[in-house]
Structures are given as structure tokens and as C-alpha cells.
XYZ file of C-alpha atoms in Angstrom:
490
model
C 62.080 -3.976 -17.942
C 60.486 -3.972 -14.707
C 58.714 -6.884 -13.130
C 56.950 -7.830 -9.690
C 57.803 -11.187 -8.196
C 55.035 -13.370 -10.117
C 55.667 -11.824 -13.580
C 59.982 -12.675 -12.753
C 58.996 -16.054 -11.794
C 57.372 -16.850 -14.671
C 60.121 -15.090 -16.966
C 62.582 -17.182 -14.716
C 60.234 -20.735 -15.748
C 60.596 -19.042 -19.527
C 64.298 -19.555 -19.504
C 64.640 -22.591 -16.757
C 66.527 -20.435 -14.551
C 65.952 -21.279 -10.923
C 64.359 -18.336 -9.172
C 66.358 -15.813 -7.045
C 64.125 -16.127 -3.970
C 66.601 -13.293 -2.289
C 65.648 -10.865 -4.767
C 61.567 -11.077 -3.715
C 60.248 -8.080 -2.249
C 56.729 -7.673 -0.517
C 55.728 -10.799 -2.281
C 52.895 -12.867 -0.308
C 54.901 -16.361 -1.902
C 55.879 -18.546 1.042
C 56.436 -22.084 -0.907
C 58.632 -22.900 -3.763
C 58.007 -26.574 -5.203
C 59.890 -28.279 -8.001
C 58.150 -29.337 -10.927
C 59.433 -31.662 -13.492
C 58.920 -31.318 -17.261
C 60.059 -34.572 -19.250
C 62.564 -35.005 -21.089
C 65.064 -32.957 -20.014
C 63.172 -29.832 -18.381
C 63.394 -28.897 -14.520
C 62.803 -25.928 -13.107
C 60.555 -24.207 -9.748
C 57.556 -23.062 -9.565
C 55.895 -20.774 -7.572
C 52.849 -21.656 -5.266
C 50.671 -18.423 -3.983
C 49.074 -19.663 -0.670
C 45.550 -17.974 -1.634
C 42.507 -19.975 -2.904
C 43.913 -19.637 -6.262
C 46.990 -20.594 -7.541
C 47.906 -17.282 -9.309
C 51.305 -18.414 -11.322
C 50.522 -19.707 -14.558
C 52.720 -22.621 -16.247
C 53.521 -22.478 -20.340
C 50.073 -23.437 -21.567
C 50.274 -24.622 -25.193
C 47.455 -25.767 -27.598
C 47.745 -29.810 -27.145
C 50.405 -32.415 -25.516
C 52.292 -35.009 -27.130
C 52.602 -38.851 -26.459
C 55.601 -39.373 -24.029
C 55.186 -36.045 -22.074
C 55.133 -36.214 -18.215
C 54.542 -33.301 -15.998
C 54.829 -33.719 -11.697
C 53.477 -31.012 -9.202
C 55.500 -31.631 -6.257
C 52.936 -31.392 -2.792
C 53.761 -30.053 0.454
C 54.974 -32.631 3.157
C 52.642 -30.380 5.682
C 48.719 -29.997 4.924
C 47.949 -26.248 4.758
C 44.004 -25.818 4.919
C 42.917 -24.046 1.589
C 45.722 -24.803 -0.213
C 45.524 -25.136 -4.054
C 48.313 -25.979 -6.507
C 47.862 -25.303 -10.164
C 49.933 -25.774 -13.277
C 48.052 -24.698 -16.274
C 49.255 -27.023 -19.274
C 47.203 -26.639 -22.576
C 44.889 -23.576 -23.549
C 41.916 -23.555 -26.435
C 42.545 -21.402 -29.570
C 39.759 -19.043 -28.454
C 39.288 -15.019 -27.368
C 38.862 -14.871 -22.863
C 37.223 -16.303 -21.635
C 39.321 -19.547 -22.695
C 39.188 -22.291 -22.030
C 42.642 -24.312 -19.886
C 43.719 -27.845 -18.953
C 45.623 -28.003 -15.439
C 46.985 -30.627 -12.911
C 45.537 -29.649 -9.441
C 46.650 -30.085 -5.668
C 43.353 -29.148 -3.243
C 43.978 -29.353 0.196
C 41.011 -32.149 1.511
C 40.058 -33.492 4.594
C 43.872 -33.588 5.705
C 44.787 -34.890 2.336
C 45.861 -33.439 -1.307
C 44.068 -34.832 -3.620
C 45.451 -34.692 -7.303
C 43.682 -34.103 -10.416
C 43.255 -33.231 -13.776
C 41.063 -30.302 -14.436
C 39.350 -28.210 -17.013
C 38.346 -24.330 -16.401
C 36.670 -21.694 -18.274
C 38.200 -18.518 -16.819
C 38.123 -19.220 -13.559
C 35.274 -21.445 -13.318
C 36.053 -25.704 -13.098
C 33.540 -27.427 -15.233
C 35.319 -30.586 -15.741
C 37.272 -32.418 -13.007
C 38.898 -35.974 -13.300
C 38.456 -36.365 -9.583
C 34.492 -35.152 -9.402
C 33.388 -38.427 -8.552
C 36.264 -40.431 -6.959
C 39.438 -38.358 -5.388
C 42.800 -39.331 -5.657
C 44.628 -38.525 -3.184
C 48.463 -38.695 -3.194
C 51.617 -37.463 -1.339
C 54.654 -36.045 -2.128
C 53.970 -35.948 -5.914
C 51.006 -35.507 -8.568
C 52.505 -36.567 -11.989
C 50.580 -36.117 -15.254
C 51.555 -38.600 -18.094
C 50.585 -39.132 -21.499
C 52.300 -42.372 -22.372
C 54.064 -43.396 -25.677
C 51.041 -46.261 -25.767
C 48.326 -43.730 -25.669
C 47.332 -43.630 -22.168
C 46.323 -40.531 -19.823
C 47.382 -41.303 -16.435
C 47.446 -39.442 -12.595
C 50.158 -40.962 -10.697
C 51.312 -40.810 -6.981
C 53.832 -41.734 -5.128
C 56.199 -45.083 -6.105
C 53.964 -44.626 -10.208
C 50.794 -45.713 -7.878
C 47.946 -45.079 -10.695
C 45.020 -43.148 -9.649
C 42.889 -42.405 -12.572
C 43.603 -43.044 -16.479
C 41.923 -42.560 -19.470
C 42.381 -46.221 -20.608
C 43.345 -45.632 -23.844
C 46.213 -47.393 -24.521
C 47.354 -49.294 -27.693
C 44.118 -47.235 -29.266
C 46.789 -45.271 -31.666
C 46.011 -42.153 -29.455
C 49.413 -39.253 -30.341
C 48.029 -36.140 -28.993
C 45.811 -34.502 -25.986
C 44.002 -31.932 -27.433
C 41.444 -29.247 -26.051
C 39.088 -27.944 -28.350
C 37.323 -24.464 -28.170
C 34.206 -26.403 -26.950
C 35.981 -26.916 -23.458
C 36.114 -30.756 -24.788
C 39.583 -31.718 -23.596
C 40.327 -35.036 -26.060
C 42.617 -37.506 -27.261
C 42.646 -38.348 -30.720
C 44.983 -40.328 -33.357
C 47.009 -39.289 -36.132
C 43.882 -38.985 -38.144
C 42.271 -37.030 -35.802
C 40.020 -39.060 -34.745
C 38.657 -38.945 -31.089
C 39.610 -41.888 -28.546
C 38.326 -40.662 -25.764
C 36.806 -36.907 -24.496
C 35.752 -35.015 -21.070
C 31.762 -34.961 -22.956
C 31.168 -38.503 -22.343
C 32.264 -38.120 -18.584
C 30.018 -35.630 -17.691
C 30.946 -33.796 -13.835
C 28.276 -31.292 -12.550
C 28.735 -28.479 -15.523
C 27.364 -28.996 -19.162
C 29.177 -26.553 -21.910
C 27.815 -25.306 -24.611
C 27.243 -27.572 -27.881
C 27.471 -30.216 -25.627
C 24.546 -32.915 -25.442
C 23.584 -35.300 -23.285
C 21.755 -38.426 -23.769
C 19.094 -39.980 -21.971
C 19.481 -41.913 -18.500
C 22.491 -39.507 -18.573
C 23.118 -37.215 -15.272
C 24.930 -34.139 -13.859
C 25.861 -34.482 -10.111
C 27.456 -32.141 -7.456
C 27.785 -32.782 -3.632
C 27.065 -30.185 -0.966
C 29.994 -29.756 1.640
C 30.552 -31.618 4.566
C 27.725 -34.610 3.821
C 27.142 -37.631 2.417
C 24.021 -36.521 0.355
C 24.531 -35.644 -3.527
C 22.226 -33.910 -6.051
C 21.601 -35.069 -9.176
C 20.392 -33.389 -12.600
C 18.619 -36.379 -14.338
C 17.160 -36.812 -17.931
C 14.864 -39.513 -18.056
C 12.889 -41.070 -21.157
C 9.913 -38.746 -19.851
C 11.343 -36.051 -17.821
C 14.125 -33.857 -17.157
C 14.450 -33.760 -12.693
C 16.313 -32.630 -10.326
C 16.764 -34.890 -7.246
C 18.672 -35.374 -3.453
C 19.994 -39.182 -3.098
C 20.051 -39.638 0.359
C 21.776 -43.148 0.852
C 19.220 -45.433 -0.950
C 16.573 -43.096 -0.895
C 15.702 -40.575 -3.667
C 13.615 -37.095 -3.540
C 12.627 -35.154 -6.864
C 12.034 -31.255 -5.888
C 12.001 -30.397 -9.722
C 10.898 -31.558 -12.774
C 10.103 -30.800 -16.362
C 8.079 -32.825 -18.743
C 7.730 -32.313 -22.598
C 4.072 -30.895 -24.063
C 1.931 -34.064 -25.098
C 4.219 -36.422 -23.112
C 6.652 -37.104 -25.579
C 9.776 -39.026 -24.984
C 13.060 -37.621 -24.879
C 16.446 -39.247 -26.041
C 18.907 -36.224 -25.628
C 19.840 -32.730 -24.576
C 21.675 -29.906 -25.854
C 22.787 -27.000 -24.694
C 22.757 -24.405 -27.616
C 22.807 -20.374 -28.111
C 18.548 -20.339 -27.089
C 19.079 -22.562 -24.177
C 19.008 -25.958 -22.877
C 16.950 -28.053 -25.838
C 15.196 -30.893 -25.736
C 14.707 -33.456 -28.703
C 13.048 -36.467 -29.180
C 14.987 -37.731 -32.048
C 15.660 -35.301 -34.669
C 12.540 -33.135 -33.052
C 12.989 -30.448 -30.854
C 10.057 -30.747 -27.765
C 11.078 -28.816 -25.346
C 12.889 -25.426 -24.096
C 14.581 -24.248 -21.004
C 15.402 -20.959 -22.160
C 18.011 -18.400 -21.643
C 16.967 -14.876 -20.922
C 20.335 -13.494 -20.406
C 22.022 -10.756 -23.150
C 24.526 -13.269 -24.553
C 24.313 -16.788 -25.504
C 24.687 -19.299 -22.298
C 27.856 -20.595 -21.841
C 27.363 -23.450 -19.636
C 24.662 -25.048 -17.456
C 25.772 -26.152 -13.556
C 24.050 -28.134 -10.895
C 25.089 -25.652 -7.451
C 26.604 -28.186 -5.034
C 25.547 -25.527 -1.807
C 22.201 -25.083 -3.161
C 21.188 -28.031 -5.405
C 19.849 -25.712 -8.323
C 19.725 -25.638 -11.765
C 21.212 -22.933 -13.263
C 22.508 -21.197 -16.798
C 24.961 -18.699 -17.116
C 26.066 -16.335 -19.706
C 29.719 -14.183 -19.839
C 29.536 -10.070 -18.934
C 31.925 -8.413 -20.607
C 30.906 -5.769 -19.569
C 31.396 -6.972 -15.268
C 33.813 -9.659 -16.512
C 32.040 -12.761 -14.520
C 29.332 -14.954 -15.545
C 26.125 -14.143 -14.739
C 22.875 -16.087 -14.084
C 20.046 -16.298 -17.126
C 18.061 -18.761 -15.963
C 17.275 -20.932 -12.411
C 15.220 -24.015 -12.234
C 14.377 -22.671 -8.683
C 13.713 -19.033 -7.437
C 12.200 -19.449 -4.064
C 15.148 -20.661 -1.592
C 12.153 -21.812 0.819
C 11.641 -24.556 -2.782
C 15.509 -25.752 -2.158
C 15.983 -29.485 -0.731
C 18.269 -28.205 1.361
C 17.380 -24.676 2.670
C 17.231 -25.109 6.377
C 19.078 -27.443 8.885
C 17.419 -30.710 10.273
C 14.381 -30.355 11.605
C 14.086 -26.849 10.236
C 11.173 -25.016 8.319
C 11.625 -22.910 6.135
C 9.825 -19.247 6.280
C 9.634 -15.806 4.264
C 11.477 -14.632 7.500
C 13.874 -17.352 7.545
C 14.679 -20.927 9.469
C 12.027 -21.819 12.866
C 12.951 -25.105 14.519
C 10.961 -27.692 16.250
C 12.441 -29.871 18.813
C 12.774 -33.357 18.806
C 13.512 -34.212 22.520
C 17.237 -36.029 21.905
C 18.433 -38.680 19.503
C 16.047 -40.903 17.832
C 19.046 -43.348 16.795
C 18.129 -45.369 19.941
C 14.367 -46.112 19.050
C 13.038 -48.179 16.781
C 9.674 -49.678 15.430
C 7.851 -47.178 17.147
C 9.486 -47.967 21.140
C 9.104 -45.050 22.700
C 8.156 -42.802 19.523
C 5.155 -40.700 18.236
C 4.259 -38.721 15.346
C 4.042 -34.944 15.595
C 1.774 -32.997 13.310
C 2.972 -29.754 11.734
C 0.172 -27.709 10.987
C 0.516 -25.666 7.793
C 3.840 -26.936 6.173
C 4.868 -29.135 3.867
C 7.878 -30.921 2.376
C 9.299 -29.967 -1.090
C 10.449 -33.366 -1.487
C 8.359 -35.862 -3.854
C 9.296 -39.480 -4.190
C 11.112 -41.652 -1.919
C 8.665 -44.468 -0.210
C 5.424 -44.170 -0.542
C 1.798 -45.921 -0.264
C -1.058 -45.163 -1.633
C -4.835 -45.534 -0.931
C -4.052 -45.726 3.070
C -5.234 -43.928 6.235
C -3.962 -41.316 8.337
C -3.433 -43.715 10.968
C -1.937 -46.211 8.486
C 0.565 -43.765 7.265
C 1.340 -43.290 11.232
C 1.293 -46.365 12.101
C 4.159 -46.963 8.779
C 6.552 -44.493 9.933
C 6.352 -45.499 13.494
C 7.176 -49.300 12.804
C 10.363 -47.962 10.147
C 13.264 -47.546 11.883
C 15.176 -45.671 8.980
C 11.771 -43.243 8.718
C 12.311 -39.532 10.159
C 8.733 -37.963 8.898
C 5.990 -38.845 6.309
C 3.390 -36.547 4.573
C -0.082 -37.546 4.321
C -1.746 -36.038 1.329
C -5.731 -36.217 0.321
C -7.312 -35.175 -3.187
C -9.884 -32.943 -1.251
C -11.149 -32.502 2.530
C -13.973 -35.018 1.820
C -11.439 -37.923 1.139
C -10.770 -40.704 3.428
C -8.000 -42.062 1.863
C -4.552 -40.413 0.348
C -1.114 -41.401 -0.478
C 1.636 -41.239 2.234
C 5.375 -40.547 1.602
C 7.986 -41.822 4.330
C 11.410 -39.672 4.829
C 14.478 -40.660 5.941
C 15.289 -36.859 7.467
C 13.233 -34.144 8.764
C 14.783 -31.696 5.361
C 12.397 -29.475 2.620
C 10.220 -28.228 4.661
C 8.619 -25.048 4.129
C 5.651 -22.952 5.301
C 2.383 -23.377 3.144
C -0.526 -21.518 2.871
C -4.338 -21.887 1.636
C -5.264 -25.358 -0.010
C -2.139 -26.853 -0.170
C -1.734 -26.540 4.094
C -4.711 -28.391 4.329
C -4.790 -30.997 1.927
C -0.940 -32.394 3.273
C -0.312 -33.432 6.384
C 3.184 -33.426 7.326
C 4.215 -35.538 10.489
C 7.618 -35.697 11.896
C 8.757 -38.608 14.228
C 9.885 -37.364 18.324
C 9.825 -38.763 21.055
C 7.217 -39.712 23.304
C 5.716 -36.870 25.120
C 6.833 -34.137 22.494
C 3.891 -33.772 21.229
C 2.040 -33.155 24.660
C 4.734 -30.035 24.629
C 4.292 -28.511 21.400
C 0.455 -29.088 21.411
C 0.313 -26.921 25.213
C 3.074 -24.553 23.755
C 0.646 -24.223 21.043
C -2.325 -23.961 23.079
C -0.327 -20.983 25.351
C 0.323 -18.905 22.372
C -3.158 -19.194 21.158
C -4.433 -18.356 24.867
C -1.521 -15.411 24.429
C -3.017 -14.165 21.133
C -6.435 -13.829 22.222
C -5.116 -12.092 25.460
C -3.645 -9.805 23.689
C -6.157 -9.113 21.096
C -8.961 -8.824 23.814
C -6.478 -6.356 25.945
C -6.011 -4.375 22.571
C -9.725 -4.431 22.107
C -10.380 -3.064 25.470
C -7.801 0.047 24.904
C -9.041 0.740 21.732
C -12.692 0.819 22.937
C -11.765 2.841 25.880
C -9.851 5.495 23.460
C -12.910 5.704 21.333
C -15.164 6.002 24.296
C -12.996 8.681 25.500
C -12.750 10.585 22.451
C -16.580 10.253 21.909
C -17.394 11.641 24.995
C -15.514 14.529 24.639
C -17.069 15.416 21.766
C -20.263 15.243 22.819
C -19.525 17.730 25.412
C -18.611 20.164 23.867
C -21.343 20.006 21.611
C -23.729 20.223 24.541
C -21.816 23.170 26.050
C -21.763 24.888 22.545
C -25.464 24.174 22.036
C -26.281 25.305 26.114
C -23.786 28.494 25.343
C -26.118 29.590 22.193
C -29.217 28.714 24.290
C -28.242 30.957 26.429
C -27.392 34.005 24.094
């Protein structure tokens, strides 16, 4: 029987052999790591330095008390690494459902985790919210008192299930995606549905003041999928500071106590009664809902057999210029793409209006709702309340109608979700960002010079086309008079 270098390796984990590395050829495998099985059970694994960690450990259908599993981790941080030992696999046809231990490379760090993926997707992660990181070793251990445990170096805990002396004998993962422990009458102790990450699977549900939650790279901001007792929302939590850019609210205004996610869609119930929809337009049931952590949105996805990936059957948000997060600081967003404005410098070094002022932007306005806000105020109230904030990076001032003289003014702690706006809704907001002093002298003659431009422009063009037509009129009433004095003369 023949077999390429992954297929031997896992052959060789079959039998515990230790792999013949001198008998690899044109293999991309450049680590070997030692992996410990308890009792009794040692053996290598291999590590593929790709995103992926293509070698696949014995997956079985649940774990027993006592068992004990350690992913050994590099001594020198690769970027991109990923180490993966898949452990227990759901009952099901693909795509199925796996449990693994996990070694990311992070920030200079490995962080260690236990993990749940459908396919190739991660939709349940013990580090989501919290990372443990750990060196030299990530051990896995289901002890004989019933408790799930991550463990570093010198049996430093970093995450557990807290389950023991609950009579819990067995991890199990149903064919839900619901990775649980249970006792010997099967009855659960504690399950991956009541720790919800950023992904919701089918059959799940989720009760109110629950949330889903995902983190865009390389910041400090988070989005959060939120079901309240009168709305389902989508919002950016910006330190202290909150910003809905999506929401949907039940016909009649009825309350809502849970979600689930079923063959139709995402459902929403008020009790026993069903009140509200977000359906799924896809060819196949949705598998699972998942709050993007680059874009923020909403999304539910069903599996193509047919392409073999999931695909997308519904989005909360199908304009990217309606995404929190669309542009950089500072940015607006366009049909054409990102324009910037200029702030002069750092505003970090100003505060309660020293040596600040408010710029107007005419025809945009933020996607952002929430935050601080006051109502029944001025312009120059709302002004005068972002200028005197030191944490307050722009506000929007927003009338009923042009006849008003007072509105309600939001204050935002960054210069993020805004987007071009045209007809009523240009007029009626007012969004202001905070520069520095003199700015606004710049941007208002920049302004002024491109109007001056346009009209040059259009005035030139008017002239050229008049002069064409002139031209071309003249020579055709010449030749009419020549052709009329020619016949004349006949």
C-alpha cells in the first residue's frame, strides 16, 4: 500500500510507532512535537506549518473520566502557526462536527484552547473571550472528579468547566455541535450552548439579555449581537460607550424571551409564540448564524454540496457604506470608496474645547445610533457639548424637519460610521467632527476653491459648447443662402 508522508504519519500514530522522519520525501512538515495520551500512550505527531493543521489525531465519539491529552508547543513563536489535535467527532454525515485542543500563534504567544468546528469552520472556542496562553505544553484533562480542565506549564489551570464532584463520567459531542458533559444517567452537567462565542448552531436557542460577540483584529473595540426584552441589535462597544447600527423589533411591540435558530431561520418567540422571523433564503436549511469579527455583520449560512463551503442566505447588512466599521478614522464612506478629512495632528493634547472647533460635514452622516445623547438642545448647545468633553471625537445634530429649532444631539467617542447621504436625510443631520483650531478656515476655502473650480469649468464648457453651436449654425445657414442665391440665379 502506498502512502504520502501525512497519510504514513497517521498510520505510524495508528500503531504508536515513532515516525521515520528519514523516509519523508517532498513533504512541506518541518516540526515534529510529542504528544502524550494517558495512561500509557506516547507517540509524535506531525505539525504542518500552514494555517491549518492538516494531520488529524484518532477522533472518537466521547472521552472518558481520567483521560489526559498534551500538545507539546514550540519553544520559538512562528507567526501563523496553528496546532491541532482533533479528539472526539459527532455521529453525523460531513460536514461533522469535531472537538480539538488548539495552539494559535498570538501576539508573540500560543495561546491554548479547546475548540469546536464544523468542517472547517470554529463556532465554539473555550478561549473566545479570555486567552490562555501557555508555554511548552497545552494539556487537556478530564479528571476522575468530573472536571474539564486546560493546563500549562507546572498543572497551571487556565480554563475549566467546574464541574467537579457533579457525578460527570463522560465528554460527549452531540450531532447538534453541543460538546457536553453528562453523568451516568445521561444527564447534562454542563454544555458549549450555555457559553455562547460569536456562532449560534442550529436548534440552538438563546435567551433574552443573552449575546453573541466577536472582536475585529488588531483593536480594542468588540461587536456584539444582542437580544433584548424588545429588540434583537447589533452594536460596537467602544470602551464604555455603545453604538447600535442594527436593529429588529417584533410587529405590535411584543416582548421577546428567546431565540432559535431552526430549518426557516432565526425565530423569535415570546413565550410559547412565535413573533418574529429572520429568514433564510438559501437552498438548504441554515446551519449556523455568525457575528463577522472584520465586518461586524449578521449573517446565516447554509452547506453547498454542491461547492462544498458554506454559503451566505441571509445578512443583517448589505450596504458596506451601513458597516460600523467600513472606513478608517476620520473616513467617509462613498459608492466609490473611503475620502478622508484632515484633522490637523493629535487631539489627545486638547481638552474642554482649548484650542478646538467643530467642523461641519455637509451631506453625511453617522450609522451609529446611541451612545450619549441630549435631547431638546441647540445647534450651538450640541457644539458647545462636544467641545467642553474631552473623551468626545464628533456629535450629530439631528432636527424633525427644517422648521425646527431644537433636535437631539449624539456625542462620539471616534470619528467611525460615516457615510455619504443624500436628499432629506443630508439635511435634517448635521454631523460635526472635532479639529483643531483653524481647520475649519481650510476646509471651508478648500471648499470654496472647488466650488469657484466647478463653476469655472462649467462656464468654460458653456462657452465651447456655445461657440460649437454657433459655428455649426452658421455654416448652415450659408449654405442655405448660397443654395437659395445658386437657384436664384438659374
Amino acid at each position: 500500500m502506498q502512502m504520502n508522508a501525512v497519510t504514513y504519519a497517521f498510520w505510524n500514530i495508528i500503531s504508536a510507532q515513532p515516525f521515520p522522519w528519514n523516509r519523508i520525501q517532498d513533504c512541506t512538515i518541518s516540526h515534529c512535537l510529542p504528544i502524550d495520551f494517558m495512561p500509557e500512550m506516547k507517540f509524535y505527531f506531525v505539525f504542518i506549518l500552514q494555517l491549518h493543521f492538516l494531520a488529524q489525531a484518532i477522533s472518537d465519539s466521547e472521552i472518558q473520566i481520567g483521560y489526559q491529552v498534551t500538545l507539546a508547543i514550540p519553544t520559538e513563536y512562528t507567526k501563523g502557526f496553528t496546532g491541532r489535535a482533533f479528539l472526539i467527532e459527532a455521529e453525523q454525515m460531513p460536514p461533522m462536527f469535531r472537538a480539538a485542543i488548539n495552539v494559535e500563534a498570538v501576539d508573540q504567544k500560543y495561546s491554548c484552547s479547546l475548540d469546536v468546528f464544523l468542517a472547517d469552520v470554529r463556532v465554539w472556542s473555550s478561549g473566545h473571550l479570555s486567552r490562555f496562553y501557555a508555554t511548552e505544553k497545552c494539556v487537556l484533562e478530564l479528571t476522575k472528579d468530573g472536571d474539564l480542565r486546560l493546563k500549562g506549564q507546572k498543572e497551571r489551570v487556565g480554563w475549566r468547566s467546574g464541574t467537579s464532584g457533579q457525578g460527570v463520567e463522560r465528554l460527549y459531542l452531540l450531532r447538534t455541535g453541543n460538546l457536553v458533559l453528562v453523568d451516568a444517567g445521561n444527564f447534562i452537567k454542563w454544555q458549549t450552548f450555555n457559553f455562547p462565542t460569536d456562532v449560534m448552531l442550529w436548534g440552538q436557542s438563546l435567551s433574552s439579555q443573552t449575546r453573541l460577540t466577536s472582536f475585529p483584529k488588531n483593536s480594542t473595540m468588540s461587536y456584539s449581537f444582542e437580544i433584548q426584552y424588545n429588540k434583537i441589535a447589533l452594536y460596537l462597544n467602544v470602551d464604555k460607550w455603545k453604538y447600535s447600527y442594527w436593529e429588529l423589533r417584533p410587529a405590535g411591540d411584543q416582548n421577546i424571551t428567546h431565540l432559535q435558530l431552526t430549518s426557516n431561520g432565526l425565530v423569535i418567540f415570546n413565550g410559547r409564540q412565535k413573533v418574529g422571523r429572520v429568514a433564510s433564503i438559501g437552498p438548504d436549511p441554515p446551519r449556523f448564524l455568525t457575528l463577522g469579527g472584520s465586518t461586524g455583520n449578521l449573517g446565516l449560512y447554509y452547506y453547498s454540496t454542491e461547492k462544498r463551503k458554506f454559503e451566505a442566505s441571509f445578512q443583517a447588512i448589505n450596504s458596506t457604506c451601513d458597516l460600523p466599521l467600513a472606513c478608517e478614522p476620520h473616513g467617509i464612506c462613498t459608492s466609490s470608496g473611503c475620502s478622508h478629512f484632515n484633522i490637523k495632528g493629535d487631539l489627545d493634547d486638547l481638552c474642554g474645547g482649548r484650542g478646538t472647533e467643530m467642523m461641519e460635514l455637509e451631506g453625511v452622516a453617522s450609522v451609529l445610533n446611541g451612545g450619549v445623547y441630549q435631547a431638546n438642545v441647540t445647534k450651538k448647545e450640541c457644539v458647545d457639548l462636544c467641545l467642553d468633553d474631552c473623551t468626545c471625537a464628533a456629535t450629530q445634530y439631528a432636527v424633525a424637519d427644517e422648521d425646527s429649532r431644537k433636535g437631539q444631539c449624539s456625542l462620539y467617542r471616534m470619528a467611525r460610521g460615516i457615510k455619504k447621504v443624500e436628499g432629506e436625510g443630508g439635511r435634517r443631520a448635521i454631523y460635526m467632527a472635532k479639529v483643531r483650531k483653524g481647520t475649519t478656515d481650510e476646509h471651508g476655502k478648500n471648499s470654496r476653491l472647488k466650488k469657484w473650480m466647478i463653476i469655472l469649468i462649467v462656464v468654460v464648457d458653456g462657452f465651447i459648447l456655445f461657440a460649437v453651436l454657433g459655428g455649426l449654425g452658421y455654416c448652415v445657414i450659408r449654405k442655405r443662402r448660397n443654395a437659395a442665391s445658386r437657384q436664384a440665379a438659374n
